Amino acid sequence: MDLDSARHAFVTGGASGIGRGIAEALVDAGVRVTIADIDREAAEAAVAARPGDLAGLELDVRDRRAWRDAKTRSEALFGPVDILVNNAGIGFNGRDFADLDPEVFDRIIDIDLTGVFNGISTFADDLRARGRGHIVNTASVMALTAGAPGRGAYSAAKSAVVAMSEALRQEMAPHGVGVSVLCPGLVRSNLDSTTTRLGGQVENVAHIKGDGRLGMDPAEAGARVVHGIARDLPYILTHPHYLSHVDARMNALRRSFAEAAEFEEVPCVVPAVRPPQRHTGSGAARRQ
């Protein structure tokens, strides 16, 4: 997308971490940004740091009515949204599927997957009608690898975001709207506090806990996203060294395809089904 034509971006989870990095990078590119975040105070603090360029509002991405209200309020201030960034999410809790509370699974899916759909449902039709714009959906590099114990529900949600973004890209391309899926590695964020704020638990995942100094600077991640929007990249990646993990998965798939190719194609034979017989008269009459 030509960023010179973009006037307004809407970024969920934009008060901290990757979302704030994206919001500030877009402002640096000349785009005004609405930050939508579950943490209203954090959103207000982010806006105070860049007055005039940012607007903030509270949004729970699970709430579809709140989405509609957020669209109305943000566009009344900055005009139609040109760039939608569905970034809000929560993390994993380190439990294996066999030990995972179904309510925890539902919460992760509701926020990390359905929350992305809610953003698409709110804005995509207008973008398509106007014939320009861009959508970025945040997944994770874990969606591209073979997965790891304790991260299954999170990986499932993020993998679905990748698939949804790939389909959406095909749907929107004929209408001049680009779609990218962001698959970041570890970036400094408040993911653990956001997870606990929304009722989740962060366990056995020390690398996203603590003092927040681990991971990529959100500003660098944000710059990569803006670059991806400008280039209309289908996939925006932050940590190239994960390629070896992706290769491991792809190699396993190639081996499985090779195994499948060893079987000769056998025609599918469907047994003939006799039509039901029509019986008339009583059983005694038929025996006569």
JSON list of N, CA, C and O in Angstrom, two decimals, residues 5-41:
[
{"chain": "A", "resi": 5, "resn": "SER", "atom": "N", "xyz": [-1.01, 7.65, 0.87]},
{"chain": "A", "resi": 5, "resn": "SER", "atom": "CA", "xyz": [-2.46, 7.77, 0.72]},
{"chain": "A", "resi": 5, "resn": "SER", "atom": "C", "xyz": [-3.22, 7.37, 1.97]},
{"chain": "A", "resi": 5, "resn": "SER", "atom": "O", "xyz": [-4.44, 7.52, 2.03]},
{"chain": "A", "resi": 6, "resn": "ALA", "atom": "N", "xyz": [-2.52, 6.84, 2.96]},
{"chain": "A", "resi": 6, "resn": "ALA", "atom": "CA", "xyz": [-3.17, 6.39, 4.20]},
{"chain": "A", "resi": 6, "resn": "ALA", "atom": "C", "xyz": [-3.30, 7.55, 5.18]},
{"chain": "A", "resi": 6, "resn": "ALA", "atom": "O", "xyz": [-2.34, 8.27, 5.43]},
{"chain": "A", "resi": 7, "resn": "ARG", "atom": "N", "xyz": [-4.48, 7.71, 5.72]},
{"chain": "A", "resi": 7, "resn": "ARG", "atom": "CA", "xyz": [-4.73, 8.80, 6.66]},
{"chain": "A", "resi": 7, "resn": "ARG", "atom": "C", "xyz": [-5.01, 8.31, 8.08]},
{"chain": "A", "resi": 7, "resn": "ARG", "atom": "O", "xyz": [-4.73, 9.00, 9.05]},
{"chain": "A", "resi": 8, "resn": "HIS", "atom": "N", "xyz": [-5.58, 7.10, 8.19]},
{"chain": "A", "resi": 8, "resn": "HIS", "atom": "CA", "xyz": [-6.04, 6.66, 9.51]},
{"chain": "A", "resi": 8, "resn": "HIS", "atom": "C", "xyz": [-5.82, 5.15, 9.65]},
{"chain": "A", "resi": 8, "resn": "HIS", "atom": "O", "xyz": [-6.22, 4.37, 8.79]},
{"chain": "A", "resi": 9, "resn": "ALA", "atom": "N", "xyz": [-5.16, 4.75, 10.73]},
{"chain": "A", "resi": 9, "resn": "ALA", "atom": "CA", "xyz": [-4.96, 3.35, 11.06]},
{"chain": "A", "resi": 9, "resn": "ALA", "atom": "C", "xyz": [-5.61, 3.04, 12.39]},
{"chain": "A", "resi": 9, "resn": "ALA", "atom": "O", "xyz": [-5.61, 3.88, 13.31]},
{"chain": "A", "resi": 10, "resn": "PHE", "atom": "N", "xyz": [-6.14, 1.85, 12.51]},
{"chain": "A", "resi": 10, "resn": "PHE", "atom": "CA", "xyz": [-6.79, 1.39, 13.75]},
{"chain": "A", "resi": 10, "resn": "PHE", "atom": "C", "xyz": [-6.01, 0.19, 14.23]},
{"chain": "A", "resi": 10, "resn": "PHE", "atom": "O", "xyz": [-5.92, -0.83, 13.54]},
{"chain": "A", "resi": 11, "resn": "VAL", "atom": "N", "xyz": [-5.42, 0.29, 15.43]},
{"chain": "A", "resi": 11, "resn": "VAL", "atom": "CA", "xyz": [-4.52, -0.74, 15.95]},
{"chain": "A", "resi": 11, "resn": "VAL", "atom": "C", "xyz": [-5.04, -1.26, 17.28]},
{"chain": "A", "resi": 11, "resn": "VAL", "atom": "O", "xyz": [-5.13, -0.51, 18.26]},
{"chain": "A", "resi": 12, "resn": "THR", "atom": "N", "xyz": [-5.40, -2.54, 17.34]},
{"chain": "A", "resi": 12, "resn": "THR", "atom": "CA", "xyz": [-5.82, -3.13, 18.61]},
{"chain": "A", "resi": 12, "resn": "THR", "atom": "C", "xyz": [-4.61, -3.60, 19.39]},
{"chain": "A", "resi": 12, "resn": "THR", "atom": "O", "xyz": [-3.57, -3.95, 18.82]},
{"chain": "A", "resi": 13, "resn": "GLY", "atom": "N", "xyz": [-4.74, -3.59, 20.71]},
{"chain": "A", "resi": 13, "resn": "GLY", "atom": "CA", "xyz": [-3.59, -3.92, 21.54]},
{"chain": "A", "resi": 13, "resn": "GLY", "atom": "C", "xyz": [-2.47, -2.92, 21.34]},
{"chain": "A", "resi": 13, "resn": "GLY", "atom": "O", "xyz": [-1.29, -3.25, 21.47]},
{"chain": "A", "resi": 14, "resn": "GLY", "atom": "N", "xyz": [-2.85, -1.68, 21.03]},
{"chain": "A", "resi": 14, "resn": "GLY", "atom": "CA", "xyz": [-1.86, -0.68, 20.63]},
{"chain": "A", "resi": 14, "resn": "GLY", "atom": "C", "xyz": [-1.24, 0.12, 21.74]},
{"chain": "A", "resi": 14, "resn": "GLY", "atom": "O", "xyz": [-0.43, 1.02, 21.48]},
{"chain": "A", "resi": 15, "resn": "ALA", "atom": "N", "xyz": [-1.57, -0.18, 23.00]},
{"chain": "A", "resi": 15, "resn": "ALA", "atom": "CA", "xyz": [-1.06, 0.63, 24.10]},
{"chain": "A", "resi": 15, "resn": "ALA", "atom": "C", "xyz": [0.32, 0.19, 24.58]},
{"chain": "A", "resi": 15, "resn": "ALA", "atom": "O", "xyz": [0.98, 0.92, 25.32]},
{"chain": "A", "resi": 16, "resn": "SER", "atom": "N", "xyz": [0.76, -1.00, 24.15]},
{"chain": "A", "resi": 16, "resn": "SER", "atom": "CA", "xyz": [2.05, -1.49, 24.62]},
{"chain": "A", "resi": 16, "resn": "SER", "atom": "C", "xyz": [2.58, -2.53, 23.64]},
{"chain": "A", "resi": 16, "resn": "SER", "atom": "O", "xyz": [1.87, -2.98, 22.73]},
{"chain": "A", "resi": 17, "resn": "GLY", "atom": "N", "xyz": [3.83, -2.92, 23.84]},
{"chain": "A", "resi": 17, "resn": "GLY", "atom": "CA", "xyz": [4.42, -4.01, 23.08]},
{"chain": "A", "resi": 17, "resn": "GLY", "atom": "C", "xyz": [4.40, -3.79, 21.58]},
{"chain": "A", "resi": 17, "resn": "GLY", "atom": "O", "xyz": [4.61, -2.69, 21.08]},
{"chain": "A", "resi": 18, "resn": "ILE", "atom": "N", "xyz": [4.13, -4.88, 20.84]},
{"chain": "A", "resi": 18, "resn": "ILE", "atom": "CA", "xyz": [4.15, -4.81, 19.38]},
{"chain": "A", "resi": 18, "resn": "ILE", "atom": "C", "xyz": [3.16, -3.78, 18.88]},
{"chain": "A", "resi": 18, "resn": "ILE", "atom": "O", "xyz": [3.45, -3.01, 17.96]},
{"chain": "A", "resi": 19, "resn": "GLY", "atom": "N", "xyz": [1.97, -3.75, 19.47]},
{"chain": "A", "resi": 19, "resn": "GLY", "atom": "CA", "xyz": [0.94, -2.82, 19.01]},
{"chain": "A", "resi": 19, "resn": "GLY", "atom": "C", "xyz": [1.38, -1.38, 19.10]},
{"chain": "A", "resi": 19, "resn": "GLY", "atom": "O", "xyz": [1.16, -0.58, 18.16]},
{"chain": "A", "resi": 20, "resn": "ARG", "atom": "N", "xyz": [2.02, -1.01, 20.20]},
{"chain": "A", "resi": 20, "resn": "ARG", "atom": "CA", "xyz": [2.49, 0.37, 20.33]},
{"chain": "A", "resi": 20, "resn": "ARG", "atom": "C", "xyz": [3.63, 0.64, 19.35]},
{"chain": "A", "resi": 20, "resn": "ARG", "atom": "O", "xyz": [3.71, 1.73, 18.76]},
{"chain": "A", "resi": 21, "resn": "GLY", "atom": "N", "xyz": [4.49, -0.34, 19.15]},
{"chain": "A", "resi": 21, "resn": "GLY", "atom": "CA", "xyz": [5.56, -0.18, 18.17]},
{"chain": "A", "resi": 21, "resn": "GLY", "atom": "C", "xyz": [5.01, 0.07, 16.78]},
{"chain": "A", "resi": 21, "resn": "GLY", "atom": "O", "xyz": [5.51, 0.92, 16.03]},
{"chain": "A", "resi": 22, "resn": "ILE", "atom": "N", "xyz": [3.95, -0.67, 16.42]},
{"chain": "A", "resi": 22, "resn": "ILE", "atom": "CA", "xyz": [3.31, -0.48, 15.12]},
{"chain": "A", "resi": 22, "resn": "ILE", "atom": "C", "xyz": [2.67, 0.89, 15.04]},
{"chain": "A", "resi": 22, "resn": "ILE", "atom": "O", "xyz": [2.81, 1.61, 14.04]},
{"chain": "A", "resi": 23, "resn": "ALA", "atom": "N", "xyz": [1.94, 1.27, 16.10]},
{"chain": "A", "resi": 23, "resn": "ALA", "atom": "CA", "xyz": [1.25, 2.56, 16.10]},
{"chain": "A", "resi": 23, "resn": "ALA", "atom": "C", "xyz": [2.23, 3.72, 15.92]},
{"chain": "A", "resi": 23, "resn": "ALA", "atom": "O", "xyz": [2.00, 4.63, 15.11]},
{"chain": "A", "resi": 24, "resn": "GLU", "atom": "N", "xyz": [3.34, 3.67, 16.64]},
{"chain": "A", "resi": 24, "resn": "GLU", "atom": "CA", "xyz": [4.29, 4.77, 16.55]},
{"chain": "A", "resi": 24, "resn": "GLU", "atom": "C", "xyz": [5.02, 4.78, 15.21]},
{"chain": "A", "resi": 24, "resn": "GLU", "atom": "O", "xyz": [5.32, 5.85, 14.66]},
{"chain": "A", "resi": 25, "resn": "ALA", "atom": "N", "xyz": [5.27, 3.60, 14.65]},
{"chain": "A", "resi": 25, "resn": "ALA", "atom": "CA", "xyz": [5.90, 3.55, 13.33]},
{"chain": "A", "resi": 25, "resn": "ALA", "atom": "C", "xyz": [4.96, 4.10, 12.26]},
{"chain": "A", "resi": 25, "resn": "ALA", "atom": "O", "xyz": [5.41, 4.77, 11.31]},
{"chain": "A", "resi": 26, "resn": "LEU", "atom": "N", "xyz": [3.68, 3.84, 12.39]},
{"chain": "A", "resi": 26, "resn": "LEU", "atom": "CA", "xyz": [2.71, 4.39, 11.45]},
{"chain": "A", "resi": 26, "resn": "LEU", "atom": "C", "xyz": [2.62, 5.91, 11.58]},
{"chain": "A", "resi": 26, "resn": "LEU", "atom": "O", "xyz": [2.53, 6.62, 10.57]},
{"chain": "A", "resi": 27, "resn": "VAL", "atom": "N", "xyz": [2.66, 6.42, 12.81]},
{"chain": "A", "resi": 27, "resn": "VAL", "atom": "CA", "xyz": [2.66, 7.87, 13.01]},
{"chain": "A", "resi": 27, "resn": "VAL", "atom": "C", "xyz": [3.89, 8.48, 12.35]},
{"chain": "A", "resi": 27, "resn": "VAL", "atom": "O", "xyz": [3.82, 9.51, 11.67]},
{"chain": "A", "resi": 28, "resn": "ASP", "atom": "N", "xyz": [5.04, 7.82, 12.51]},
{"chain": "A", "resi": 28, "resn": "ASP", "atom": "CA", "xyz": [6.27, 8.32, 11.89]},
{"chain": "A", "resi": 28, "resn": "ASP", "atom": "C", "xyz": [6.15, 8.34, 10.36]},
{"chain": "A", "resi": 28, "resn": "ASP", "atom": "O", "xyz": [6.83, 9.14, 9.70]},
{"chain": "A", "resi": 29, "resn": "ALA", "atom": "N", "xyz": [5.28, 7.46, 9.82]},
{"chain": "A", "resi": 29, "resn": "ALA", "atom": "CA", "xyz": [5.07, 7.42, 8.38]},
{"chain": "A", "resi": 29, "resn": "ALA", "atom": "C", "xyz": [3.99, 8.40, 7.92]},
{"chain": "A", "resi": 29, "resn": "ALA", "atom": "O", "xyz": [3.63, 8.41, 6.74]},
{"chain": "A", "resi": 30, "resn": "GLY", "atom": "N", "xyz": [3.46, 9.19, 8.85]},
{"chain": "A", "resi": 30, "resn": "GLY", "atom": "CA", "xyz": [2.48, 10.21, 8.49]},
{"chain": "A", "resi": 30, "resn": "GLY", "atom": "C", "xyz": [1.03, 9.80, 8.62]},
{"chain": "A", "resi": 30, "resn": "GLY", "atom": "O", "xyz": [0.14, 10.48, 8.10]},
{"chain": "A", "resi": 31, "resn": "VAL", "atom": "N", "xyz": [0.77, 8.68, 9.31]},
{"chain": "A", "resi": 31, "resn": "VAL", "atom": "CA", "xyz": [-0.59, 8.17, 9.47]},
{"chain": "A", "resi": 31, "resn": "VAL", "atom": "C", "xyz": [-1.07, 8.44, 10.89]},
{"chain": "A", "resi": 31, "resn": "VAL", "atom": "O", "xyz": [-0.36, 8.15, 11.85]},
{"chain": "A", "resi": 32, "resn": "ARG", "atom": "N", "xyz": [-2.27, 8.98, 11.02]},
{"chain": "A", "resi": 32, "resn": "ARG", "atom": "CA", "xyz": [-2.85, 9.12, 12.35]},
{"chain": "A", "resi": 32, "resn": "ARG", "atom": "C", "xyz": [-3.43, 7.78, 12.79]},
{"chain": "A", "resi": 32, "resn": "ARG", "atom": "O", "xyz": [-3.92, 7.01, 11.96]},
{"chain": "A", "resi": 33, "resn": "VAL", "atom": "N", "xyz": [-3.34, 7.52, 14.09]},
{"chain": "A", "resi": 33, "resn": "VAL", "atom": "CA", "xyz": [-3.64, 6.18, 14.58]},
{"chain": "A", "resi": 33, "resn": "VAL", "atom": "C", "xyz": [-4.61, 6.22, 15.75]},
{"chain": "A", "resi": 33, "resn": "VAL", "atom": "O", "xyz": [-4.44, 7.00, 16.69]},
{"chain": "A", "resi": 34, "resn": "THR", "atom": "N", "xyz": [-5.61, 5.37, 15.68]},
{"chain": "A", "resi": 34, "resn": "THR", "atom": "CA", "xyz": [-6.46, 5.09, 16.84]},
{"chain": "A", "resi": 34, "resn": "THR", "atom": "C", "xyz": [-5.92, 3.85, 17.54]},
{"chain": "A", "resi": 34, "resn": "THR", "atom": "O", "xyz": [-5.82, 2.78, 16.91]},
{"chain": "A", "resi": 35, "resn": "ILE", "atom": "N", "xyz": [-5.57, 4.01, 18.79]},
{"chain": "A", "resi": 35, "resn": "ILE", "atom": "CA", "xyz": [-5.13, 2.88, 19.62]},
{"chain": "A", "resi": 35, "resn": "ILE", "atom": "C", "xyz": [-6.35, 2.35, 20.37]},
{"chain": "A", "resi": 35, "resn": "ILE", "atom": "O", "xyz": [-7.01, 3.09, 21.11]},
{"chain": "A", "resi": 36, "resn": "ALA", "atom": "N", "xyz": [-6.65, 1.08, 20.16]},
{"chain": "A", "resi": 36, "resn": "ALA", "atom": "CA", "xyz": [-7.74, 0.44, 20.88]},
{"chain": "A", "resi": 36, "resn": "ALA", "atom": "C", "xyz": [-7.14, -0.63, 21.78]},
{"chain": "A", "resi": 36, "resn": "ALA", "atom": "O", "xyz": [-6.40, -1.49, 21.31]},
{"chain": "A", "resi": 37, "resn": "ASP", "atom": "N", "xyz": [-7.46, -0.56, 23.06]},
{"chain": "A", "resi": 37, "resn": "ASP", "atom": "CA", "xyz": [-6.80, -1.48, 24.00]},
{"chain": "A", "resi": 37, "resn": "ASP", "atom": "C", "xyz": [-7.74, -1.76, 25.17]},
{"chain": "A", "resi": 37, "resn": "ASP", "atom": "O", "xyz": [-8.54, -0.92, 25.56]},
{"chain": "A", "resi": 38, "resn": "ILE", "atom": "N", "xyz": [-7.61, -2.95, 25.74]},
{"chain": "A", "resi": 38, "resn": "ILE", "atom": "CA", "xyz": [-8.40, -3.32, 26.90]},
{"chain": "A", "resi": 38, "resn": "ILE", "atom": "C", "xyz": [-8.00, -2.49, 28.12]},
{"chain": "A", "resi": 38, "resn": "ILE", "atom": "O", "xyz": [-8.79, -2.28, 29.04]},
{"chain": "A", "resi": 39, "resn": "ASP", "atom": "N", "xyz": [-6.77, -1.99, 28.11]},
{"chain": "A", "resi": 39, "resn": "ASP", "atom": "CA", "xyz": [-6.23, -1.19, 29.22]},
{"chain": "A", "resi": 39, "resn": "ASP", "atom": "C", "xyz": [-6.38, 0.30, 28.87]},
{"chain": "A", "resi": 39, "resn": "ASP", "atom": "O", "xyz": [-5.55, 0.88, 28.18]},
{"chain": "A", "resi": 40, "resn": "ARG", "atom": "N", "xyz": [-7.43, 0.90, 29.35]},
{"chain": "A", "resi": 40, "resn": "ARG", "atom": "CA", "xyz": [-7.72, 2.29, 29.00]},
{"chain": "A", "resi": 40, "resn": "ARG", "atom": "C", "xyz": [-6.63, 3.23, 29.48]},
{"chain": "A", "resi": 40, "resn": "ARG", "atom": "O", "xyz": [-6.23, 4.16, 28.77]},
{"chain": "A", "resi": 41, "resn": "GLU", "atom": "N", "xyz": [-6.12, 3.02, 30.68]},
{"chain": "A", "resi": 41, "resn": "GLU", "atom": "CA", "xyz": [-5.09, 3.91, 31.21]},
{"chain": "A", "resi": 41, "resn": "GLU", "atom": "C", "xyz": [-3.82, 3.83, 30.36]},
{"chain": "A", "resi": 41, "resn": "GLU", "atom": "O", "xyz": [-3.18, 4.85, 30.09]}
]
